PDB file of C-alpha atoms in Angstrom:
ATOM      1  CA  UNK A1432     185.097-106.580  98.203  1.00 88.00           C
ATOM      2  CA  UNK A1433     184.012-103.275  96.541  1.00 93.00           C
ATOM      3  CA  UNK A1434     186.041-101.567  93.871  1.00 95.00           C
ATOM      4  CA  UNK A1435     187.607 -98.596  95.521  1.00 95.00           C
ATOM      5  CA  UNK A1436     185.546 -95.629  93.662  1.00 96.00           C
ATOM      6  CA  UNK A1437     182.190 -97.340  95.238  1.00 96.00           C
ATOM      7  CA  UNK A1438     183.648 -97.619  98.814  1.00 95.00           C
ATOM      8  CA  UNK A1439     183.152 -93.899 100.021  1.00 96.00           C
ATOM      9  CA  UNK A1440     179.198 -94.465  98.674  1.00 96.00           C
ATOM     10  CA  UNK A1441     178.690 -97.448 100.283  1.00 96.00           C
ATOM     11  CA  UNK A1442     180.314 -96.171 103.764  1.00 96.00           C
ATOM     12  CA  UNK A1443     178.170 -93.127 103.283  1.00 96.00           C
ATOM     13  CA  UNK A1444     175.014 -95.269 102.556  1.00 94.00           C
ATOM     14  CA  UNK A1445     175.768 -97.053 105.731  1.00 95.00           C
ATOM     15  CA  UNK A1446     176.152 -93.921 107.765  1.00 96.00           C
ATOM     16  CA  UNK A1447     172.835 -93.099 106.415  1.00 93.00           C
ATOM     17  CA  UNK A1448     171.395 -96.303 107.417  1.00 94.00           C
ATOM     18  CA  UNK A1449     172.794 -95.664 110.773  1.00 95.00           C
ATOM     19  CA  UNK A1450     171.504 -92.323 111.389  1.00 94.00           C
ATOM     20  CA  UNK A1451     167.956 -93.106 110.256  1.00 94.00           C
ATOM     21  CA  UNK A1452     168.311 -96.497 112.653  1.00 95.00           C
ATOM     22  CA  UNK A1453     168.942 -94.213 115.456  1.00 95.00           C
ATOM     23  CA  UNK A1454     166.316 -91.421 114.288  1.00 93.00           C
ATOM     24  CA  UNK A1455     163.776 -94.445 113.669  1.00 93.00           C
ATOM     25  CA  UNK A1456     164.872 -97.462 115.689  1.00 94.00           C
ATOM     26  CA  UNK A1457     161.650 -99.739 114.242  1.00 94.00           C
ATOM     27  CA  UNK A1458     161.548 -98.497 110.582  1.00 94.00           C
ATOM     28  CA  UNK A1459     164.836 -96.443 109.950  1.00 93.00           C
ATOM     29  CA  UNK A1460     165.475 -96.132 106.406  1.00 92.00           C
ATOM     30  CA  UNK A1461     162.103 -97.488 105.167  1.00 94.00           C
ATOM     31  CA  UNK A1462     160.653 -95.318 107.366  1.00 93.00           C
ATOM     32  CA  UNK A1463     162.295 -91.982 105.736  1.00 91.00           C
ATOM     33  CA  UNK A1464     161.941 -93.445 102.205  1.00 94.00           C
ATOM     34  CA  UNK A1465     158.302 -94.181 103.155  1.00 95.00           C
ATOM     35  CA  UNK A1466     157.880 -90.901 104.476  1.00 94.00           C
ATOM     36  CA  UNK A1467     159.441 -89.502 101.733  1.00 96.00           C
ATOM     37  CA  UNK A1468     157.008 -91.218  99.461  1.00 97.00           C
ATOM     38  CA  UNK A1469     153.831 -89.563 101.045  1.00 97.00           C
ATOM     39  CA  UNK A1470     155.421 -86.175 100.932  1.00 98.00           C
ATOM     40  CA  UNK A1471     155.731 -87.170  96.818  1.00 97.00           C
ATOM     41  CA  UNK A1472     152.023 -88.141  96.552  1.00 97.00           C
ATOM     42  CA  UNK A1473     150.872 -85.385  98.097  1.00 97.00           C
ATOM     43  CA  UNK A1474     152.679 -82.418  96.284  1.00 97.00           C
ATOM     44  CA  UNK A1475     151.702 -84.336  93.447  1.00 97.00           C
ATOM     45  CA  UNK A1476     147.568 -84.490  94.461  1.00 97.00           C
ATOM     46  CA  UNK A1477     148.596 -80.408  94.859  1.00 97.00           C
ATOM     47  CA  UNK A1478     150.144 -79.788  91.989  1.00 97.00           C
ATOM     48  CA  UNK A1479     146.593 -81.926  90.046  1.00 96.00           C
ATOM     49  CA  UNK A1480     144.726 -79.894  91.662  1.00 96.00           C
ATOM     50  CA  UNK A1481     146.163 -76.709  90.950  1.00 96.00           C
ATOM     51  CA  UNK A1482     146.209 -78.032  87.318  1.00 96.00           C
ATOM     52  CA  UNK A1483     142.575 -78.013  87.500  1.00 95.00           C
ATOM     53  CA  UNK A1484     142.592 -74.667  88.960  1.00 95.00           C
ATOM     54  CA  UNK A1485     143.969 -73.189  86.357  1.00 95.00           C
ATOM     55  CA  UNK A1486     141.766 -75.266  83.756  1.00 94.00           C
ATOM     56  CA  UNK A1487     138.858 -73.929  85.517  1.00 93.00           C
ATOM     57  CA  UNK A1488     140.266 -70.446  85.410  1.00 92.00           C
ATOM     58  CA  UNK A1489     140.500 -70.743  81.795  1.00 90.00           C
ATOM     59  CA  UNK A1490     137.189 -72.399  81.178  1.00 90.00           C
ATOM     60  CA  UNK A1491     135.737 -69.017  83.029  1.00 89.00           C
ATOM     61  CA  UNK A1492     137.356 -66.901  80.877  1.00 85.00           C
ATOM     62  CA  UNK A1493     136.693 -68.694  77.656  1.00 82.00           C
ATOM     63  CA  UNK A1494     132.490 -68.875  78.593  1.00 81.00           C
ATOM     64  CA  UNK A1495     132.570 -64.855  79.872  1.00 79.00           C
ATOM     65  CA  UNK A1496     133.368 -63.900  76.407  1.00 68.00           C
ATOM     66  CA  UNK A1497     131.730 -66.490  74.097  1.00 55.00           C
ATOM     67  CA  UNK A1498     131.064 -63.609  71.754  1.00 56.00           C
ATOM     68  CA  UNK A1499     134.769 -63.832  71.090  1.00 52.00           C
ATOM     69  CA  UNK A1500     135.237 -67.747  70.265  1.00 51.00           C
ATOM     70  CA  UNK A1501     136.064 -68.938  67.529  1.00 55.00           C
ATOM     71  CA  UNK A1502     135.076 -72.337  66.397  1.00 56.00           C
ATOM     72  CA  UNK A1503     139.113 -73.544  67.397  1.00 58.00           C
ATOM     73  CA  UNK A1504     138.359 -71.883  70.708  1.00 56.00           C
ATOM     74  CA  UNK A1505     135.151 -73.888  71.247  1.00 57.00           C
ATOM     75  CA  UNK A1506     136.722 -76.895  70.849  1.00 62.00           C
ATOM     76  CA  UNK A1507     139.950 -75.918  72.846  1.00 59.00           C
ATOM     77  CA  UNK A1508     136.966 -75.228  75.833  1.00 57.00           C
ATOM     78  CA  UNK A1509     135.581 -78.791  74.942  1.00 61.00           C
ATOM     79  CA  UNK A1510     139.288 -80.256  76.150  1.00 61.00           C
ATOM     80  CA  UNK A1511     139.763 -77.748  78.373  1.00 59.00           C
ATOM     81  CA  UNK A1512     136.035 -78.860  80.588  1.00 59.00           C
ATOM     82  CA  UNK A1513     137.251 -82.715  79.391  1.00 59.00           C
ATOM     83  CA  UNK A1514     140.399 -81.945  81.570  1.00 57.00           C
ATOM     84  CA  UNK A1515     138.353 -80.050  84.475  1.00 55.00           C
ATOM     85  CA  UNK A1516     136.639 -83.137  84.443  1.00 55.00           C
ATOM     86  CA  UNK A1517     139.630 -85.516  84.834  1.00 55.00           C
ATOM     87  CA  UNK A1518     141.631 -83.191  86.714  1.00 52.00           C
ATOM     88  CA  UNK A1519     138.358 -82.180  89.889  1.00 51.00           C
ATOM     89  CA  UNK A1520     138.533 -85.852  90.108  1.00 53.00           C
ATOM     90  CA  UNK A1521     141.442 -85.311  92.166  1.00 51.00           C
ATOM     91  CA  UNK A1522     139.364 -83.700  95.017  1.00 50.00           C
ATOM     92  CA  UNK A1523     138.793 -87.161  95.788  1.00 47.00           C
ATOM     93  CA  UNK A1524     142.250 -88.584  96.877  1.00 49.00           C
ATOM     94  CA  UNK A1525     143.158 -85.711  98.221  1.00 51.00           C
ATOM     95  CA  UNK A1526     140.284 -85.780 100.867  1.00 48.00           C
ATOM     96  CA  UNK A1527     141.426 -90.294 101.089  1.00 48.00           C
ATOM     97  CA  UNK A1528     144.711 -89.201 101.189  1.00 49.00           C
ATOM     98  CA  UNK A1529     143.934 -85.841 104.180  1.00 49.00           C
ATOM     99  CA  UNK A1530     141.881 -89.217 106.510  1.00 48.00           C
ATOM    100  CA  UNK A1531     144.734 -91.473 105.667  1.00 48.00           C
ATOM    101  CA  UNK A1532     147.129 -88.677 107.252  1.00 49.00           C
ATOM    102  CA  UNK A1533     144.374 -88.216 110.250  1.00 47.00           C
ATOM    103  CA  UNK A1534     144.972 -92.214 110.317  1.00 48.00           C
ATOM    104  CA  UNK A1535     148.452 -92.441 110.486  1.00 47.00           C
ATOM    105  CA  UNK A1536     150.453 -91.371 112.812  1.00 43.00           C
ATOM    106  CA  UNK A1537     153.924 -92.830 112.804  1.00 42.00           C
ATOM    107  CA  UNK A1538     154.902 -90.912 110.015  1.00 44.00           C
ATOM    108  CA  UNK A1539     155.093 -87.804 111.501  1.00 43.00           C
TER     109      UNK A1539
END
């Protein structure tokens, strides 16, 4: 009961659903999408922390040659050790999300 120019997606999408049925017989494409999912989180907890690297970095920099600051530089090191702040929060769920991984196994 499709129009015609959705057919070849949904036969495709079914294909799909077969393959990952066959790949995952219990979860199939929840399983992939779920998998997926963790594989987003965690590039994401990566790409934080790498923020904060870099913040960090920066912060260094700034403090090693205070003689050089400015007062807009001060107060761009106040946000930037704000962010740090925020940002080496992050250590946190990355070490819940590294046990959860431990934890779970049927992901892969």
């Amino acid at each position: 009961e499709l129009p015609e120019h959705q057919r070849g997606d949904a036969v495709s999408s079914m294909v799909y659903e077969a393959n990952a049925r066959v790949r995952d017989p219990v979860y199939g494409c929840v399983g992939a999408i779920s998998s997926l999912q963790q594989q987003i989180d965690m590039l994401q907890t990566q790409l934080a922390l790498a923020q904060a690297e870099v913040v960090h970095m920066r912060m260094r920099h700034v403090t090693n040659s205070p003689e050089n600051a400015s007062p807009s530089s001060r107060s761009h090191m106040s946000q930037l050790s704000h962010q740090a702040k925020s940002l080496f929060s992050m250590d946190m769920v990355d070490q819940h999300h590294h046990n959860m991984e431990e934890d779970d196994s049927l992901w892969g």
